[in-house]
C-alpha positions as a Markdown table, in Angstrom:
| # | Residue | x | y | z |
|---|---|---|---|---|
| 1 | Met | 0.1 | -0.1 | 0.0 |
| 2 | Arg | 1.4 | 3.4 | -0.9 |
| 3 | Pro | 1.7 | 6.1 | 1.6 |
| 4 | Leu | -1.0 | 8.6 | 2.0 |
| 5 | Asp | -0.9 | 12.4 | 2.0 |
| 6 | Ser | -2.0 | 13.0 | 5.6 |
| 7 | Gly | -2.5 | 11.0 | 8.8 |
| 8 | Ala | -3.4 | 7.6 | 7.3 |
| 9 | Val | 0.1 | 6.4 | 6.3 |
| 10 | Pro | 1.5 | 2.8 | 6.4 |
| 11 | Gly | 3.3 | 1.7 | 9.5 |
| 12 | Pro | 6.8 | -0.4 | 9.4 |
| 13 | Arg | 5.7 | -2.5 | 6.3 |
| 14 | Gly | 4.7 | 0.6 | 4.1 |
| 15 | Ile | 7.1 | 1.8 | 1.5 |
| 16 | Gly | 8.6 | 4.4 | 3.7 |
| 17 | Pro | 12.1 | 3.2 | 5.0 |
| 18 | His | 11.7 | 4.0 | 8.7 |
| 19 | Ala | 9.6 | 2.5 | 11.6 |
| 20 | Ser | 6.9 | 4.4 | 13.2 |
| 21 | Arg | 9.0 | 4.8 | 16.3 |
| 22 | Ala | 12.3 | 6.2 | 17.1 |
| 23 | Pro | 15.0 | 4.2 | 18.7 |
| 24 | Gly | 13.8 | 3.0 | 22.1 |
| 25 | Gly | 10.1 | 3.2 | 21.1 |
| 26 | Ala | 9.9 | 6.8 | 21.7 |
| 27 | Pro | 7.5 | 8.8 | 19.2 |
| 28 | Arg | 9.4 | 10.1 | 16.3 |
| 29 | Val | 8.5 | 13.9 | 16.2 |
| 30 | Gly | 8.7 | 15.8 | 13.1 |
| 31 | Leu | 9.1 | 19.7 | 12.7 |
| 32 | Val | 7.3 | 21.4 | 10.0 |
| 33 | Leu | 8.0 | 25.2 | 9.0 |
| 34 | Pro | 6.0 | 26.6 | 6.5 |
| 35 | Gly | 7.4 | 29.7 | 4.5 |
| 36 | Gly | 6.7 | 33.6 | 5.7 |
| 37 | Gly | 9.5 | 35.7 | 4.8 |
| 38 | Ala | 10.4 | 38.1 | 7.7 |
| 39 | Arg | 7.8 | 36.4 | 9.7 |
| 40 | Gly | 9.9 | 33.5 | 10.1 |
| 41 | Ala | 11.3 | 35.4 | 13.2 |
| 42 | Tyr | 8.2 | 34.1 | 15.1 |
| 43 | Gln | 9.3 | 30.4 | 14.3 |
| 44 | Val | 12.7 | 31.0 | 15.9 |
| 45 | Gly | 11.1 | 32.3 | 18.9 |
| 46 | Val | 9.2 | 29.2 | 19.2 |
| 47 | Leu | 12.3 | 26.9 | 18.7 |
| 48 | Arg | 14.2 | 29.2 | 21.3 |
| 49 | Ala | 11.6 | 28.6 | 23.8 |
| 50 | Ile | 11.7 | 24.8 | 23.1 |
| 51 | Ala | 15.3 | 25.0 | 23.8 |
| 52 | Asp | 14.7 | 26.6 | 27.1 |
| 53 | Leu | 12.4 | 23.4 | 28.1 |
| 54 | Leu | 15.5 | 21.0 | 27.4 |
| 55 | Pro | 18.6 | 20.1 | 29.3 |
| 56 | Arg | 21.4 | 22.6 | 28.2 |
| 57 | Asp | 23.3 | 19.7 | 26.3 |
| 58 | Ala | 20.5 | 18.0 | 24.8 |
| 59 | Pro | 20.3 | 17.0 | 21.1 |
| 60 | Ile | 17.6 | 18.2 | 18.8 |
| 61 | Pro | 14.3 | 16.9 | 19.9 |
| 62 | Phe | 13.0 | 16.2 | 16.3 |
| 63 | Arg | 13.9 | 13.3 | 14.3 |
| 64 | Val | 12.6 | 14.8 | 11.1 |
| 65 | Ile | 12.4 | 18.4 | 9.8 |
| 66 | Ser | 10.7 | 19.9 | 6.6 |
| 67 | Gly | 10.9 | 23.4 | 5.6 |
| 68 | Thr | 9.5 | 25.6 | 3.0 |
| 69 | Ser | 10.8 | 28.9 | 1.8 |
| 70 | Ala | 12.0 | 31.0 | 4.7 |
| 71 | Gly | 11.0 | 27.8 | 6.8 |
| 72 | Ala | 13.5 | 25.8 | 4.8 |
| 73 | Ile | 16.4 | 28.4 | 5.7 |
| 74 | Ile | 15.4 | 28.2 | 9.5 |
| 75 | Ala | 15.1 | 24.3 | 9.4 |
| 76 | Ala | 18.5 | 23.9 | 7.5 |
| 77 | Ser | 20.0 | 26.3 | 10.1 |
| 78 | Ile | 18.8 | 24.4 | 13.4 |
| 79 | Ala | 19.5 | 20.9 | 11.7 |
| 80 | Ala | 23.2 | 22.0 | 11.7 |
| 81 | Tyr | 23.1 | 21.9 | 15.5 |
| 82 | Ala | 21.4 | 18.2 | 16.0 |
| 83 | Ser | 24.1 | 17.3 | 18.8 |
| 84 | Arg | 23.5 | 20.5 | 20.8 |
| 85 | Tyr | 19.9 | 22.0 | 20.1 |
| 86 | Arg | 20.2 | 25.0 | 22.5 |
| 87 | Leu | 23.3 | 26.3 | 21.0 |
| 88 | Gly | 21.7 | 26.1 | 17.6 |
| 89 | Ala | 18.6 | 27.9 | 18.8 |
| 90 | Thr | 20.8 | 30.5 | 20.5 |
| 91 | Ser | 22.7 | 31.0 | 17.3 |
| 92 | Leu | 19.6 | 31.2 | 15.3 |
| 93 | Glu | 17.9 | 33.8 | 17.6 |
| 94 | Arg | 21.0 | 36.0 | 17.5 |
| 95 | Phe | 21.2 | 36.2 | 13.9 |
| 96 | Trp | 17.5 | 37.0 | 13.3 |
| 97 | Arg | 17.6 | 39.6 | 16.2 |
| 98 | Asn | 20.0 | 41.6 | 14.1 |
| 99 | Phe | 18.5 | 41.0 | 10.7 |
| 100 | His | 18.5 | 43.7 | 8.0 |
| 101 | Val | 17.1 | 43.9 | 4.5 |
| 102 | Gly | 20.5 | 44.0 | 3.0 |
| 103 | Gln | 21.3 | 40.5 | 4.1 |
| 104 | Val | 18.4 | 39.4 | 1.8 |
| 105 | Phe | 18.4 | 41.5 | -1.2 |
| 106 | Arg | 19.9 | 44.8 | -2.4 |
| 107 | Ala | 17.6 | 47.5 | -1.5 |
| 108 | Asp | 19.8 | 50.5 | -1.8 |
| 109 | Thr | 18.6 | 53.3 | -4.1 |
| 110 | Ala | 21.1 | 52.4 | -7.0 |
| 111 | Ser | 20.0 | 48.8 | -7.2 |
| 112 | Met | 16.3 | 49.8 | -6.9 |
| 113 | Leu | 16.7 | 52.5 | -9.9 |
| 114 | Arg | 18.7 | 49.9 | -11.9 |
| 115 | Ser | 16.1 | 47.3 | -11.7 |
| 116 | Gly | 13.1 | 49.8 | -12.4 |
| 117 | Ala | 14.8 | 51.2 | -15.2 |
| 118 | Arg | 15.4 | 47.9 | -16.8 |
| 119 | Trp | 11.8 | 47.0 | -16.4 |
| 120 | Leu | 10.6 | 50.3 | -17.8 |
| 121 | Ser | 13.0 | 49.8 | -20.9 |
| 122 | Ala | 11.8 | 46.3 | -21.4 |
| 123 | Leu | 8.2 | 47.1 | -21.3 |
| 124 | Leu | 8.6 | 50.5 | -23.5 |
| 125 | Ser | 10.6 | 48.6 | -26.1 |
| 126 | Gly | 8.6 | 45.3 | -26.2 |
| 127 | Gly | 11.9 | 43.7 | -24.9 |
| 128 | Arg | 14.0 | 44.7 | -27.8 |
| 129 | Leu | 16.3 | 47.1 | -26.0 |
| 130 | Ala | 16.3 | 45.2 | -22.7 |
| 131 | Ser | 15.0 | 41.9 | -21.5 |
| 132 | Pro | 13.0 | 42.1 | -18.3 |
| 133 | Pro | 15.1 | 41.2 | -15.1 |
| 134 | Ala | 14.6 | 37.6 | -13.8 |
| 135 | Ser | 13.1 | 39.3 | -10.5 |
| 136 | Val | 12.5 | 42.5 | -8.8 |
| 137 | Phe | 15.1 | 42.1 | -6.3 |
| 138 | Asp | 18.9 | 41.1 | -6.6 |
| 139 | Val | 19.2 | 38.2 | -4.0 |
| 140 | Ala | 23.1 | 38.1 | -4.4 |
| 141 | Pro | 23.1 | 39.0 | -0.4 |
| 142 | Leu | 21.0 | 36.0 | 0.4 |
| 143 | Arg | 23.4 | 33.7 | -1.3 |
| 144 | Ala | 26.2 | 35.2 | 0.7 |
| 145 | Thr | 24.3 | 35.1 | 3.9 |
| 146 | Leu | 23.3 | 31.5 | 3.4 |
| 147 | Ala | 27.0 | 30.6 | 2.8 |
| 148 | Arg | 28.1 | 32.0 | 5.9 |
| 149 | His | 25.5 | 30.8 | 8.2 |
| 150 | Val | 24.2 | 27.4 | 7.0 |
| 151 | Asp | 26.6 | 24.6 | 7.5 |
| 152 | Phe | 25.5 | 21.4 | 5.3 |
| 153 | Ala | 28.6 | 19.6 | 6.6 |
| 154 | Ala | 27.5 | 19.8 | 10.2 |
| 155 | Ile | 23.9 | 18.5 | 9.1 |
| 156 | Arg | 25.4 | 15.4 | 7.6 |
| 157 | Ala | 27.3 | 15.1 | 10.6 |
| 158 | Gly | 24.3 | 15.0 | 12.8 |
| 159 | Leu | 22.5 | 12.6 | 10.4 |
| 160 | Asp | 25.8 | 10.1 | 10.4 |
| 161 | Ala | 25.7 | 10.5 | 14.3 |
| 162 | Gly | 21.9 | 9.5 | 14.5 |
| 163 | Asn | 20.8 | 12.7 | 15.9 |
| 164 | Leu | 18.6 | 13.3 | 13.1 |
| 165 | Asp | 16.9 | 11.1 | 10.7 |
| 166 | Ala | 16.0 | 13.4 | 7.9 |
| 167 | Leu | 16.0 | 16.8 | 6.5 |
| 168 | Ala | 13.6 | 17.9 | 3.8 |
| 169 | Leu | 13.6 | 21.2 | 1.8 |
| 170 | Asn | 10.6 | 21.8 | -0.4 |
| 171 | Ala | 10.7 | 23.7 | -3.9 |
| 172 | Thr | 8.3 | 23.7 | -6.8 |
| 173 | Ala | 9.5 | 22.5 | -10.2 |
| 174 | Tyr | 8.3 | 25.0 | -13.1 |
| 175 | Arg | 9.0 | 22.6 | -16.0 |
| 176 | Ser | 7.5 | 19.4 | -14.6 |
| 177 | Ala | 5.0 | 21.3 | -12.3 |
| 178 | Leu | 5.8 | 19.1 | -9.2 |
| 179 | Ser | 6.1 | 19.9 | -5.6 |
| 180 | Val | 9.4 | 18.6 | -4.8 |
| 181 | Ala | 10.8 | 17.7 | -1.4 |
| 182 | Phe | 14.5 | 17.4 | -1.7 |
| 183 | Phe | 15.6 | 15.1 | 1.3 |
| 184 | Glu | 18.7 | 13.9 | 3.1 |
| 185 | Cys | 18.4 | 10.8 | 5.5 |
| 186 | Ser | 20.5 | 8.9 | 7.9 |
| 187 | Arg | 20.2 | 6.0 | 5.7 |
| 188 | Ala | 19.1 | 5.0 | 2.0 |
| 189 | Thr | 15.6 | 6.1 | 1.5 |
| 190 | Ala | 13.5 | 5.5 | -1.5 |
| 191 | Pro | 12.0 | 8.3 | -3.5 |
| 192 | Trp | 8.1 | 8.8 | -3.9 |
| 193 | Leu | 5.9 | 10.2 | -6.7 |
| 194 | His | 2.1 | 10.7 | -6.1 |
| 195 | Ala | -0.3 | 13.3 | -6.9 |
| 196 | Trp | 2.0 | 15.8 | -8.3 |
| 197 | Arg | 4.2 | 15.4 | -5.2 |
| 198 | Leu | 7.9 | 14.1 | -5.5 |
| 199 | Gly | 10.3 | 13.2 | -2.8 |
| 200 | Gln | 13.8 | 13.3 | -4.2 |
| 201 | Pro | 17.0 | 12.2 | -2.4 |
| 202 | Ala | 19.7 | 14.7 | -3.0 |
| 203 | Thr | 22.8 | 16.1 | -1.6 |
| 204 | Leu | 21.4 | 19.0 | 0.0 |
| 205 | Thr | 23.3 | 22.4 | -0.9 |
| 206 | His | 22.7 | 26.3 | -0.4 |
| 207 | Glu | 21.0 | 26.1 | -3.8 |
| 208 | His | 18.2 | 24.0 | -2.6 |
| 209 | Leu | 17.7 | 27.0 | -0.1 |
| 210 | Met | 17.7 | 29.6 | -2.7 |
| 211 | Ala | 15.1 | 27.6 | -4.7 |
| 212 | Ser | 12.8 | 26.9 | -1.9 |
| 213 | Ala | 12.7 | 30.8 | -1.0 |
| 214 | Ala | 12.3 | 32.3 | -4.6 |
| 215 | Val | 9.0 | 33.9 | -4.0 |
| 216 | Pro | 7.7 | 34.4 | -7.7 |
| 217 | Phe | 8.4 | 37.9 | -9.2 |
| 218 | Leu | 10.3 | 39.0 | -6.3 |
| 219 | Phe | 13.1 | 36.6 | -6.3 |
| 220 | Pro | 14.7 | 34.7 | -9.2 |
| 221 | Ala | 13.9 | 31.1 | -10.1 |
| 222 | Val | 17.0 | 28.7 | -9.5 |
| 223 | Arg | 18.1 | 26.0 | -12.0 |
| 224 | Met | 19.2 | 22.8 | -10.6 |
| 225 | Gly | 20.2 | 19.3 | -12.1 |
| 226 | Glu | 21.8 | 18.5 | -15.5 |
| 227 | Gly | 20.8 | 17.3 | -18.7 |
| 228 | Glu | 17.2 | 16.3 | -19.3 |
| 229 | Gly | 16.7 | 16.2 | -15.5 |
| 230 | Ala | 17.5 | 20.0 | -15.2 |
| 231 | Asp | 14.6 | 22.2 | -14.1 |
| 232 | Trp | 14.0 | 25.8 | -12.9 |
| 233 | Tyr | 12.6 | 25.8 | -9.2 |
| 234 | Gly | 10.9 | 28.3 | -7.3 |
| 235 | Asp | 9.1 | 28.9 | -3.9 |
| 236 | Gly | 8.2 | 25.7 | -2.3 |
| 237 | Ala | 4.8 | 26.7 | -1.3 |
| 238 | Met | 3.4 | 27.3 | -4.8 |
| 239 | Arg | 2.1 | 23.8 | -5.5 |
| 240 | Gln | 2.6 | 22.4 | -1.8 |
| 241 | Leu | -1.1 | 20.9 | -1.5 |
| 242 | Ser | 0.0 | 18.6 | 1.2 |
| 243 | Pro | 2.8 | 20.4 | 3.2 |
| 244 | Leu | 2.7 | 17.9 | 6.0 |
| 245 | Ser | 3.1 | 15.1 | 3.4 |
| 246 | Pro | 7.1 | 15.3 | 3.4 |
| 247 | Ala | 7.7 | 14.9 | 7.0 |
| 248 | Ile | 5.2 | 12.0 | 7.2 |
| 249 | Asn | 6.7 | 10.2 | 4.2 |
| 250 | Leu | 9.9 | 10.3 | 6.1 |
| 251 | Gly | 8.6 | 8.5 | 9.2 |
| 252 | Ala | 7.4 | 11.2 | 11.5 |
| 253 | Asp | 4.2 | 10.0 | 13.7 |
| 254 | Arg | 4.1 | 13.4 | 15.5 |
| 255 | Leu | 4.3 | 16.8 | 14.0 |
| 256 | Leu | 4.8 | 20.1 | 15.5 |
| 257 | Ile | 3.8 | 22.9 | 13.1 |
| 258 | Val | 4.8 | 26.5 | 13.6 |
| 259 | Gly | 2.6 | 28.8 | 12.0 |
| 260 | Ile | 3.0 | 32.4 | 10.9 |
| 261 | Arg | -0.6 | 33.8 | 10.8 |
| 262 | Ala | -2.6 | 34.5 | 13.8 |
| 263 | Ala | -6.1 | 32.8 | 13.8 |
| 264 | Gly | -8.7 | 34.9 | 12.4 |
| 265 | Ala | -6.2 | 37.5 | 11.2 |
| 266 | Arg | -7.3 | 39.2 | 7.7 |
| 267 | Ala | -5.1 | 38.8 | 5.0 |
| 268 | Val | -6.5 | 42.0 | 3.3 |
| 269 | Pro | -7.4 | 44.2 | 6.2 |
| 270 | Glu | -10.3 | 46.7 | 6.0 |
| 271 | Val | -9.2 | 50.4 | 5.5 |
| 272 | Ala | -11.2 | 52.7 | 7.3 |
| 273 | Gly | -13.2 | 55.3 | 5.1 |
| 274 | Gly | -12.2 | 53.2 | 2.1 |
| 275 | Gly | -15.8 | 52.1 | 1.3 |
| 276 | Gly | -14.5 | 49.6 | -1.0 |
| 277 | Val | -14.9 | 51.6 | -3.8 |
| 278 | Ala | -11.2 | 51.6 | -5.2 |
| 279 | Gly | -10.7 | 48.1 | -4.5 |
| 280 | Pro | -7.5 | 46.6 | -2.8 |
| 281 | Ser | -4.2 | 48.1 | -3.9 |
| 282 | Leu | -1.4 | 45.9 | -5.7 |
| 283 | Gly | 0.3 | 45.6 | -2.3 |
| 284 | Gln | -2.9 | 44.4 | -0.6 |
| 285 | Ile | -3.4 | 41.7 | -3.4 |
| 286 | Phe | 0.2 | 40.7 | -3.2 |
| 287 | Gly | 0.1 | 40.3 | 0.6 |
| 288 | Phe | -3.1 | 38.2 | -0.1 |
| 289 | Met | -1.3 | 36.0 | -2.4 |
| 290 | Leu | 1.5 | 35.4 | 0.0 |
| 291 | Asp | -0.6 | 34.9 | 2.7 |
| 292 | Thr | -2.6 | 32.3 | 0.8 |
| 293 | Leu | 0.7 | 30.8 | -0.6 |
| 294 | Phe | 2.3 | 30.1 | 2.8 |
| 295 | Met | -0.5 | 29.1 | 4.9 |
| 296 | Asp | -3.7 | 27.8 | 3.4 |
| 297 | Gly | -2.2 | 24.4 | 2.7 |
| 298 | Ile | -1.3 | 23.9 | 6.2 |
| 299 | Gln | -4.8 | 24.4 | 7.3 |
| 300 | Ser | -6.5 | 22.2 | 5.0 |
| 301 | Asp | -3.8 | 19.3 | 5.3 |
| 302 | Leu | -4.5 | 19.6 | 9.3 |
| 303 | Asp | -8.1 | 19.2 | 8.5 |
| 304 | Arg | -7.3 | 16.1 | 6.6 |
| 305 | Leu | -5.0 | 14.8 | 9.0 |
| 306 | Arg | -7.6 | 15.0 | 11.9 |
| 307 | Arg | -10.4 | 13.3 | 9.7 |
| 308 | Asp | -8.1 | 10.2 | 9.0 |
| 309 | Asn | -7.1 | 10.0 | 12.5 |
| 310 | Leu | -10.7 | 9.8 | 13.4 |
| 311 | Leu | -11.3 | 7.1 | 10.7 |
| 312 | Ile | -8.1 | 5.1 | 11.9 |
| 313 | Asp | -9.3 | 5.4 | 15.5 |
| 314 | Ala | -12.9 | 4.1 | 14.6 |
| 315 | Ala | -11.4 | 1.2 | 12.3 |
| 316 | Gly | -9.4 | -0.1 | 14.9 |
| 317 | His | -7.5 | -3.4 | 14.0 |
| 318 | Ala | -9.4 | -3.1 | 10.7 |
| 319 | Ala | -7.1 | -0.1 | 9.7 |
| 320 | Gly | -4.3 | -2.6 | 9.2 |
| 321 | Gly | -1.1 | -1.2 | 8.5 |
| 322 | Leu | -2.3 | 2.4 | 8.6 |
| 323 | Arg | -1.1 | 4.5 | 11.6 |
| 324 | Arg | -2.3 | 7.9 | 13.1 |
| 325 | Val | -0.3 | 10.8 | 13.1 |
| 326 | Asp | -0.8 | 13.4 | 15.9 |
| 327 | Ala | -0.3 | 17.0 | 15.3 |
| 328 | Leu | 0.5 | 20.0 | 17.5 |
| 329 | Gln | 0.2 | 23.6 | 15.9 |
| 330 | Ile | 1.7 | 26.7 | 17.4 |
| 331 | Met | 0.1 | 29.8 | 15.9 |
| 332 | Pro | 0.8 | 33.5 | 16.8 |
| 333 | Ser | -1.5 | 35.2 | 19.4 |
| 334 | Ala | -1.2 | 38.6 | 17.4 |
| 335 | Asp | -1.8 | 39.8 | 14.1 |
| 336 | Phe | 1.6 | 40.6 | 12.4 |
| 337 | Gly | 0.3 | 43.4 | 10.4 |
| 338 | Pro | -0.1 | 46.1 | 13.0 |
| 339 | Ile | 3.5 | 45.0 | 14.3 |
| 340 | Ala | 4.8 | 45.3 | 10.8 |
| 341 | Glu | 3.1 | 48.9 | 10.4 |
| 342 | Arg | 4.7 | 50.1 | 13.6 |
| 343 | His | 8.2 | 49.3 | 12.3 |
| 344 | Ala | 7.6 | 50.4 | 8.8 |
| 345 | His | 10.1 | 53.4 | 9.4 |
| 346 | Ala | 13.0 | 50.7 | 9.5 |
| 347 | Val | 12.6 | 49.8 | 5.9 |
| 348 | Pro | 15.5 | 51.4 | 3.8 |
| 349 | Arg | 14.2 | 54.4 | 1.9 |
| 350 | Ala | 14.2 | 52.9 | -1.7 |
| 351 | Leu | 12.3 | 50.1 | -0.6 |
| 352 | Arg | 9.9 | 52.1 | 1.3 |
| 353 | Thr | 9.2 | 54.2 | -1.8 |
| 354 | Leu | 8.5 | 51.0 | -3.8 |
| 355 | Leu | 6.1 | 49.8 | -1.2 |
| 356 | Arg | 4.4 | 52.8 | -1.1 |
| 357 | Thr | 4.0 | 53.0 | -4.9 |
| 358 | Met | 2.5 | 49.4 | -4.6 |
| 359 | Gly | 0.0 | 50.6 | -2.0 |
| 360 | Ala | 1.8 | 48.5 | 0.9 |
| 361 | Ala | 2.9 | 51.4 | 3.2 |
| 362 | Asn | -0.6 | 51.8 | 4.7 |
| 363 | Pro | -2.8 | 49.8 | 6.8 |
| 364 | Gly | -4.1 | 48.1 | 3.7 |
| 365 | Gly | -0.8 | 46.9 | 2.6 |
| 366 | Arg | 0.6 | 45.9 | 6.0 |
| 367 | Thr | 0.4 | 42.1 | 5.2 |
| 368 | Leu | 2.8 | 42.5 | 2.4 |
| 369 | Leu | 5.0 | 44.8 | 4.5 |
| 370 | Ser | 5.1 | 41.9 | 7.4 |
| 371 | Tyr | 6.5 | 39.6 | 5.0 |
| 372 | Met | 9.4 | 41.8 | 3.6 |
| 373 | Leu | 10.4 | 43.6 | 6.9 |
| 374 | Phe | 13.5 | 42.0 | 7.3 |
| 375 | Glu | 15.0 | 44.5 | 10.0 |
| 376 | Gly | 15.9 | 43.8 | 13.7 |
| 377 | Ala | 13.2 | 46.1 | 15.3 |
| 378 | Tyr | 10.5 | 43.9 | 13.7 |
| 379 | Thr | 12.1 | 40.4 | 13.8 |
| 380 | Arg | 12.9 | 40.8 | 17.6 |
| 381 | Glu | 9.3 | 41.6 | 18.5 |
| 382 | Leu | 8.2 | 38.5 | 16.6 |
| 383 | Ile | 10.8 | 36.4 | 18.4 |
| 384 | Ala | 9.6 | 37.5 | 21.6 |
| 385 | Leu | 6.0 | 36.8 | 20.7 |
| 386 | Gly | 7.0 | 33.4 | 19.5 |
| 387 | His | 8.6 | 32.6 | 22.7 |
| 388 | Ala | 5.9 | 33.8 | 24.9 |
| 389 | Asp | 3.4 | 31.8 | 22.8 |
| 390 | Ala | 5.1 | 28.7 | 23.1 |
| 391 | Met | 5.9 | 29.1 | 26.7 |
| 392 | Ala | 2.4 | 29.6 | 27.3 |
| 393 | Arg | 1.8 | 26.0 | 25.9 |
| 394 | Arg | 4.8 | 24.7 | 27.9 |
| 395 | Asp | 2.9 | 21.8 | 29.3 |
| 396 | Glu | 1.7 | 20.7 | 26.0 |
| 397 | Leu | 4.9 | 20.9 | 24.4 |
| 398 | Val | 6.5 | 19.0 | 27.2 |
| 399 | Glu | 4.0 | 16.2 | 26.9 |
| 400 | Phe | 3.9 | 16.4 | 23.0 |
| 401 | Leu | 7.9 | 16.2 | 22.6 |
| 402 | Gly | 8.0 | 13.6 | 25.2 |
| 403 | Leu | 10.4 | 15.3 | 27.5 |
| 404 | Glu | 11.3 | 13.2 | 30.5 |
| 405 | Arg | 13.6 | 15.4 | 32.6 |
| 406 | Pro | 12.2 | 18.4 | 34.7 |
| 407 | Val | 12.4 | 21.4 | 32.7 |
| 408 | Ala | 13.7 | 25.1 | 34.1 |
| 409 | Thr | 11.4 | 27.9 | 34.7 |
| 410 | Val | 12.1 | 30.6 | 31.9 |
| 411 | Asp | 10.9 | 34.1 | 32.2 |
| 412 | Pro | 9.3 | 35.0 | 28.5 |
| 413 | Arg | 10.6 | 38.6 | 29.1 |
| 414 | Arg | 14.2 | 37.4 | 28.8 |
| 415 | Val | 13.9 | 37.1 | 25.0 |
| 416 | Ala | 12.0 | 40.4 | 24.7 |
| 417 | Ser | 14.5 | 42.3 | 26.6 |
| 418 | Ala | 17.8 | 40.4 | 25.7 |
């Protein structure tokens, strides 16, 4: 029987290579990090809180990690510290606390003017004088940032040592139109292909991170592979209809999902006095698109997971080799839009001008701003929020992660004021 795409997946006799339990019979916990641009700082706060619930020198509590877009970058960063999780969470927090836009893309006036001039020349000449640029932003700084801060050799050392079972980085293939989970495991693992989803063993590199985070229009697509197998890849969330599937196919039987949108938050907020006559701005529409891209698949997949678990529980022994997969989702307790609006002044002037032109520098466009505000003042507030939200659910996390030792009491204000 082939693996299904949500909770109902085969047990040890399915085609997946892993048993349904980690060594010693403990649950095999998976971590799922969806994309979210600068909102990923919230995920960093949650991961730091989990580190505070563990002994100082404890290994990573996740056997399987799956990340998409900015979540892929965070996933790879924390996976590099599989043997000393708290050290990794601290290092990750330190980096995100001091983030700035220039570490992701060129936002200086000269770069923005060059990009705008090339777009205008291509448009006016029909492409005869200049071809359109591959994207709005030049992401050479991101490539350099990843090269400095993500250590794939350390990730492989963690896999070889048995501290981690698998890491999956998700991207979308433009030519084949597949959602591709590139994964590296602690032992040989068969690929899978079903319903436009491909699990592909790979030697993971920084190119996989660049591909996973290549948001359409904003960041350029990344070409990977050779010969007939070569393809252009973009953001992993684009065709990821079952974002929980990679972690489940790689053997996780518990999933911790760290979201980046508050329950009930509006993707396109209402603007007082607007009356809806002019309609949403380009910035509002693009923010809505990103919000849909990064989070709607998670919610629908969780609904399927819960339904399948109910069916498996009701079937009892008749369920055969199917196994349930439990999930715990941590979601923001506050809308990121107003937080981003408070820190809009931190955006470089040229980028602020672009966002204002798109209609994203006002309350109606703050959703787009919340994804692009790679500045420390904003990311520090999201880290503090993620830490506080996770600590508020401390007992649930301790039980879900199967922690056995007593955990220390941590003051959530430490992260906010550090």
